[in-house]
Short mmCIF file of C-alpha atoms in Angstrom, two decimals:
data_model
loop_
_atom_site.label_atom_id
_atom_site.label_comp_id
_atom_site.label_asym_id
_atom_site.label_seq_id
_atom_site.Cartn_x
_atom_site.Cartn_y
_atom_site.Cartn_z
CA MET A 693 89.84 141.26 100.58
CA GLU A 694 88.43 139.45 103.57
CA HIS A 695 90.69 137.04 105.48
CA LYS A 696 89.00 133.83 106.48
CA LEU A 697 90.43 132.01 109.49
CA ASP A 698 91.06 128.36 108.78
CA TYR A 699 90.13 126.62 112.03
CA LYS A 700 91.34 123.21 110.89
CA LYS A 701 94.88 124.45 110.23
CA THR A 702 94.87 126.42 113.47
CA PHE A 703 93.77 123.33 115.41
CA ILE A 704 96.41 121.13 113.77
CA LEU A 705 99.14 123.66 114.49
CA GLY A 706 97.95 124.05 118.06
CA PHE A 707 97.76 120.28 118.55
CA GLY A 708 101.33 119.91 117.28
CA PHE A 709 102.55 122.54 119.74
CA PHE A 710 100.58 120.80 122.50
CA ALA A 711 102.22 117.46 121.69
CA ILE A 712 105.70 119.01 121.73
CA SER A 713 104.98 120.76 125.04
CA ILE A 714 103.75 117.54 126.66
CA THR A 715 106.76 115.60 125.36
CA TRP A 716 109.24 118.15 126.71
CA SER A 717 107.43 118.30 130.05
CA VAL A 718 107.59 114.52 130.46
CA TYR A 719 111.22 114.46 129.31
CA ASN A 720 112.25 117.22 131.72
CA ALA A 721 110.38 115.62 134.61
CA PHE A 722 111.57 112.04 134.25
CA MET A 723 114.99 112.24 132.62
CA PRO A 724 116.77 113.54 135.75
CA LEU A 725 115.23 110.68 137.71
CA LEU A 726 116.44 108.14 135.16
CA LEU A 727 119.89 109.70 135.05
CA GLY A 728 119.99 109.59 138.86
CA ASN A 729 120.05 105.79 138.61
CA TYR A 730 123.41 105.99 136.82
CA LEU A 731 124.99 109.24 138.00
CA LYS A 732 125.39 110.68 141.49
CA SER A 733 126.56 114.15 140.45
CA ALA A 734 123.70 116.65 140.26
CA ALA A 735 125.98 118.96 138.25
CA LEU A 736 126.57 116.28 135.62
CA ILE A 737 122.85 115.53 135.42
CA GLY A 738 122.18 119.25 134.99
CA PHE A 739 124.83 119.44 132.27
CA ILE A 740 123.26 116.54 130.38
CA MET A 741 119.82 118.13 130.73
CA THR A 742 121.03 121.42 129.24
CA ILE A 743 123.39 120.16 126.52
CA ASP A 744 120.46 119.50 124.17
CA ASN A 745 119.57 123.18 124.33
CA TYR A 746 123.10 124.12 123.31
CA LEU A 747 123.10 121.57 120.50
CA ALA A 748 119.79 123.00 119.25
CA LEU A 749 121.56 126.33 118.68
CA PHE A 750 123.58 124.66 115.94
CA ILE A 751 121.48 121.73 114.72
CA GLN A 752 118.20 123.54 114.06
CA PRO A 753 119.69 126.32 111.90
CA ALA A 754 121.78 123.76 110.00
CA VAL A 755 118.77 121.56 109.26
CA GLY A 756 116.73 124.65 108.34
CA PHE A 757 119.46 125.79 105.95
CA TYR A 758 119.69 122.33 104.39
CA SER A 759 115.93 121.93 104.08
CA ASP A 760 115.71 125.28 102.29
CA LYS A 761 117.94 123.82 99.58
CA ILE A 762 115.92 120.68 98.85
CA ASN A 763 112.58 120.33 97.13
CA THR A 764 110.60 117.09 97.20
CA LYS A 765 107.06 116.18 96.25
CA PHE A 766 106.27 116.39 99.98
CA GLY A 767 107.68 119.89 100.29
CA ARG A 768 110.81 121.17 101.97
CA ARG A 769 110.15 120.47 105.65
CA MET A 770 107.81 117.47 105.51
CA PRO A 771 110.49 114.83 104.70
CA PHE A 772 112.35 115.83 107.87
CA ILE A 773 109.13 115.60 109.88
CA MET A 774 108.18 112.26 108.32
CA VAL A 775 111.53 110.74 109.32
CA GLY A 776 112.20 112.67 112.52
CA MET A 777 108.87 112.25 114.30
CA PRO A 778 108.77 108.43 114.22
CA LEU A 779 112.45 108.24 115.20
CA ALA A 780 111.85 110.64 118.09
CA ALA A 781 108.87 108.56 119.27
CA VAL A 782 110.87 105.32 119.15
CA PHE A 783 113.83 106.80 121.01
CA MET A 784 111.59 108.43 123.63
CA PHE A 785 110.03 104.99 124.23
CA LEU A 786 113.47 103.38 124.50
CA ILE A 787 114.84 105.82 127.09
CA PRO A 788 113.32 104.09 130.15
CA GLN A 789 114.11 100.64 128.70
CA THR A 790 117.90 101.14 128.93
CA LYS A 791 119.92 99.09 131.40
CA SER A 792 123.05 101.28 131.40
CA LEU A 793 124.04 104.84 130.64
#
């Protein structure tokens, strides 16, 4: 059996990874600057910048476990993406709009 490479799916997957990489790069570059407006402690800023990585150790497996248990007409993962992506975009836009920590 010959395997045919699906370029459209490969491009979509690659574009998604590209978007995530750009988002994290912008977040990691500008978030310490924004936090510097409210906090003077570099250690506290560093802690805030790394806490999301620690939370991901618990949140991602929990969501993965939960999504394995559900089945919708959109699939198992797509409902989380359909809700999570717009929320993430809105909150990323709101980060620089804040007036206080």
